[in-house]
Amino acid sequence: MIDIRNKKMVITRKAHTCFACIEEIEKGKSSVYVNAKEDEQRIQFHLHEECNKTIVKDQWFTGSGLYHGCIKNAKDRLEGSSVIKFSSDEELPFFMKFNIEVEV
Ligand SMILES: [Zn+2]
């Protein structure tokens, strides 16, 4: 679990990767620089301003919900649930059921 100790606004002097969404933070942008502790280790990372707001607003991301790529994962989940329709096990063709059983 990540324990945030300190946050400050910085203007990036070079490009960084956002800890939460894994997208690039362009150089010269204001972003949030975070000092935190994870398993007794000090870690530092950058967040987009927007990602920081999402984390602060959304209870999901407090405590153990905050991890490397957490916003990216949350977005993937949202997109997946609206686009992909999972068919139930009963609807799978016979050979797919068979394959699953063989792998197990
Ligand atoms: Zn981000």
PDB file of C-alpha atoms and ligand atoms in Angstrom:
ATOM      1  CA  MET A   1       0.000   0.000   0.000  1.00  0.00           C
ATOM      2  CA  ILE A   2       1.188   3.450  -0.897  1.00  0.00           C
ATOM      3  CA  ASP A   3       1.230   6.050   1.822  1.00  0.00           C
ATOM      4  CA  ILE A   4       1.396   9.564   0.418  1.00  0.00           C
ATOM      5  CA  ARG A   5       3.582  11.838   2.497  1.00  0.00           C
ATOM      6  CA  ASN A   6       3.853  14.978   0.455  1.00  0.00           C
ATOM      7  CA  LYS A   7       2.554  16.437  -2.777  1.00  0.00           C
ATOM      8  CA  LYS A   8       3.625  19.527  -4.593  1.00  0.00           C
ATOM      9  CA  MET A   9       2.925  21.193  -7.890  1.00  0.00           C
ATOM     10  CA  VAL A  10       5.894  21.293 -10.199  1.00  0.00           C
ATOM     11  CA  ILE A  11       6.582  22.375 -13.739  1.00  0.00           C
ATOM     12  CA  THR A  12       8.281  19.423 -15.355  1.00  0.00           C
ATOM     13  CA  ARG A  13      11.697  20.113 -16.785  1.00  0.00           C
ATOM     14  CA  LYS A  14      11.611  16.923 -18.796  1.00  0.00           C
ATOM     15  CA  ALA A  15       8.985  14.427 -19.823  1.00  0.00           C
ATOM     16  CA  HIS A  16       7.791  12.021 -17.153  1.00  0.00           C
ATOM     17  CA  THR A  17       5.426   9.100 -17.069  1.00  0.00           C
ATOM     18  CA  CYS A  18       2.316   9.551 -15.016  1.00  0.00           C
ATOM     19  CA  PHE A  19       2.216   7.004 -12.204  1.00  0.00           C
ATOM     20  CA  ALA A  20      -1.533   6.506 -12.405  1.00  0.00           C
ATOM     21  CA  CYS A  21      -2.365   6.443 -16.126  1.00  0.00           C
ATOM     22  CA  ILE A  22       1.069   5.530 -17.564  1.00  0.00           C
ATOM     23  CA  GLU A  23       0.741   8.280 -20.154  1.00  0.00           C
ATOM     24  CA  GLU A  24       3.434  10.816 -20.773  1.00  0.00           C
ATOM     25  CA  ILE A  25       3.483  14.100 -18.927  1.00  0.00           C
ATOM     26  CA  GLU A  26       4.979  16.540 -21.383  1.00  0.00           C
ATOM     27  CA  LYS A  27       7.910  18.674 -20.439  1.00  0.00           C
ATOM     28  CA  GLY A  28       6.981  22.156 -19.225  1.00  0.00           C
ATOM     29  CA  LYS A  29       3.564  21.112 -17.901  1.00  0.00           C
ATOM     30  CA  SER A  30       2.401  21.598 -14.362  1.00  0.00           C
ATOM     31  CA  SER A  31       2.080  18.258 -12.681  1.00  0.00           C
ATOM     32  CA  VAL A  32       1.935  16.858  -9.197  1.00  0.00           C
ATOM     33  CA  TYR A  33       5.116  15.488  -7.693  1.00  0.00           C
ATOM     34  CA  VAL A  34       4.413  12.955  -4.996  1.00  0.00           C
ATOM     35  CA  ASN A  35       6.619  11.709  -2.201  1.00  0.00           C
ATOM     36  CA  ALA A  36       5.312   8.513  -0.735  1.00  0.00           C
ATOM     37  CA  LYS A  37       6.236   5.421   1.184  1.00  0.00           C
ATOM     38  CA  GLU A  38       5.598   1.906   0.031  1.00  0.00           C
ATOM     39  CA  ASP A  39       6.676  -1.016   2.185  1.00  0.00           C
ATOM     40  CA  GLU A  40       9.070   1.199   4.144  1.00  0.00           C
ATOM     41  CA  GLN A  41      10.666   2.389   0.920  1.00  0.00           C
ATOM     42  CA  ARG A  42      10.565   5.974  -0.180  1.00  0.00           C
ATOM     43  CA  ILE A  43       9.192   6.441  -3.657  1.00  0.00           C
ATOM     44  CA  GLN A  44       8.613   9.491  -5.779  1.00  0.00           C
ATOM     45  CA  PHE A  45       6.460   9.833  -8.821  1.00  0.00           C
ATOM     46  CA  HIS A  46       4.643  12.324 -11.007  1.00  0.00           C
ATOM     47  CA  LEU A  47       0.947  12.596 -11.698  1.00  0.00           C
ATOM     48  CA  HIS A  48      -1.025  14.576 -14.230  1.00  0.00           C
ATOM     49  CA  GLU A  49      -3.035  17.304 -12.539  1.00  0.00           C
ATOM     50  CA  GLU A  50      -6.158  15.552 -13.810  1.00  0.00           C
ATOM     51  CA  CYS A  51      -5.063  12.181 -12.486  1.00  0.00           C
ATOM     52  CA  ASN A  52      -4.291  13.715  -9.129  1.00  0.00           C
ATOM     53  CA  LYS A  53      -7.813  15.163  -9.011  1.00  0.00           C
ATOM     54  CA  THR A  54      -9.308  11.798  -9.877  1.00  0.00           C
ATOM     55  CA  ILE A  55      -7.339  10.142  -7.110  1.00  0.00           C
ATOM     56  CA  VAL A  56      -8.308  12.768  -4.569  1.00  0.00           C
ATOM     57  CA  LYS A  57     -11.994  12.735  -5.541  1.00  0.00           C
ATOM     58  CA  ASP A  58     -12.504   9.032  -5.915  1.00  0.00           C
ATOM     59  CA  GLN A  59     -12.398   7.003  -2.724  1.00  0.00           C
ATOM     60  CA  TRP A  60     -11.462   3.946  -4.737  1.00  0.00           C
ATOM     61  CA  PHE A  61      -7.938   5.253  -5.154  1.00  0.00           C
ATOM     62  CA  THR A  62      -7.238   5.951  -1.520  1.00  0.00           C
ATOM     63  CA  GLY A  63      -5.286   3.307   0.296  1.00  0.00           C
ATOM     64  CA  SER A  64      -4.648   0.123  -1.608  1.00  0.00           C
ATOM     65  CA  GLY A  65      -6.512   1.373  -4.698  1.00  0.00           C
ATOM     66  CA  LEU A  66      -3.550   3.560  -5.536  1.00  0.00           C
ATOM     67  CA  TYR A  67      -0.882   1.683  -7.411  1.00  0.00           C
ATOM     68  CA  HIS A  68       1.175   1.989 -10.561  1.00  0.00           C
ATOM     69  CA  GLY A  69      -1.278   2.135 -13.469  1.00  0.00           C
ATOM     70  CA  CYS A  70      -4.418   2.311 -11.321  1.00  0.00           C
ATOM     71  CA  ILE A  71      -6.187   4.897 -13.484  1.00  0.00           C
ATOM     72  CA  LYS A  72      -5.229   3.115 -16.663  1.00  0.00           C
ATOM     73  CA  ASN A  73      -6.694  -0.095 -15.260  1.00  0.00           C
ATOM     74  CA  ALA A  74      -9.860   1.655 -14.159  1.00  0.00           C
ATOM     75  CA  LYS A  75     -10.296   3.121 -17.638  1.00  0.00           C
ATOM     76  CA  ASP A  76      -9.664  -0.237 -19.280  1.00  0.00           C
ATOM     77  CA  ARG A  77     -12.293  -1.789 -17.049  1.00  0.00           C
ATOM     78  CA  LEU A  78     -14.865   0.868 -17.894  1.00  0.00           C
ATOM     79  CA  GLU A  79     -14.250   0.604 -21.606  1.00  0.00           C
ATOM     80  CA  GLY A  80     -14.284  -3.154 -21.509  1.00  0.00           C
ATOM     81  CA  SER A  81     -17.562  -3.422 -19.673  1.00  0.00           C
ATOM     82  CA  SER A  82     -19.414  -1.165 -22.094  1.00  0.00           C
ATOM     83  CA  VAL A  83     -17.979  -2.602 -25.298  1.00  0.00           C
ATOM     84  CA  ILE A  84     -17.307  -6.264 -24.715  1.00  0.00           C
ATOM     85  CA  LYS A  85     -20.251  -8.480 -23.976  1.00  0.00           C
ATOM     86  CA  PHE A  86     -19.121 -11.588 -22.228  1.00  0.00           C
ATOM     87  CA  SER A  87     -21.101 -14.598 -23.198  1.00  0.00           C
ATOM     88  CA  SER A  88     -21.984 -16.985 -20.459  1.00  0.00           C
ATOM     89  CA  ASP A  89     -20.361 -20.374 -20.257  1.00  0.00           C
ATOM     90  CA  GLU A  90     -23.464 -22.052 -21.652  1.00  0.00           C
ATOM     91  CA  GLU A  91     -23.157 -20.142 -24.902  1.00  0.00           C
ATOM     92  CA  LEU A  92     -19.617 -21.242 -25.638  1.00  0.00           C
ATOM     93  CA  PRO A  93     -19.251 -23.715 -28.485  1.00  0.00           C
ATOM     94  CA  PHE A  94     -18.507 -27.214 -27.346  1.00  0.00           C
ATOM     95  CA  PHE A  95     -14.880 -27.248 -28.454  1.00  0.00           C
ATOM     96  CA  MET A  96     -14.080 -24.186 -26.373  1.00  0.00           C
ATOM     97  CA  LYS A  97     -15.478 -25.799 -23.263  1.00  0.00           C
ATOM     98  CA  PHE A  98     -13.408 -28.837 -24.076  1.00  0.00           C
ATOM     99  CA  ASN A  99     -10.233 -26.742 -24.433  1.00  0.00           C
ATOM    100  CA  ILE A 100     -10.778 -25.079 -21.104  1.00  0.00           C
ATOM    101  CA  GLU A 101     -11.161 -28.430 -19.404  1.00  0.00           C
ATOM    102  CA  VAL A 102      -7.958 -29.725 -20.964  1.00  0.00           C
ATOM    103  CA  GLU A 103      -5.963 -26.722 -19.752  1.00  0.00           C
ATOM    104  CA  VAL A 104      -7.215 -27.162 -16.218  1.00  0.00           C
TER     105      VAL A 104
HETATM  106 ZN    ZN B   1      -1.999  10.638 -15.718  1.00  0.00          ZN
END
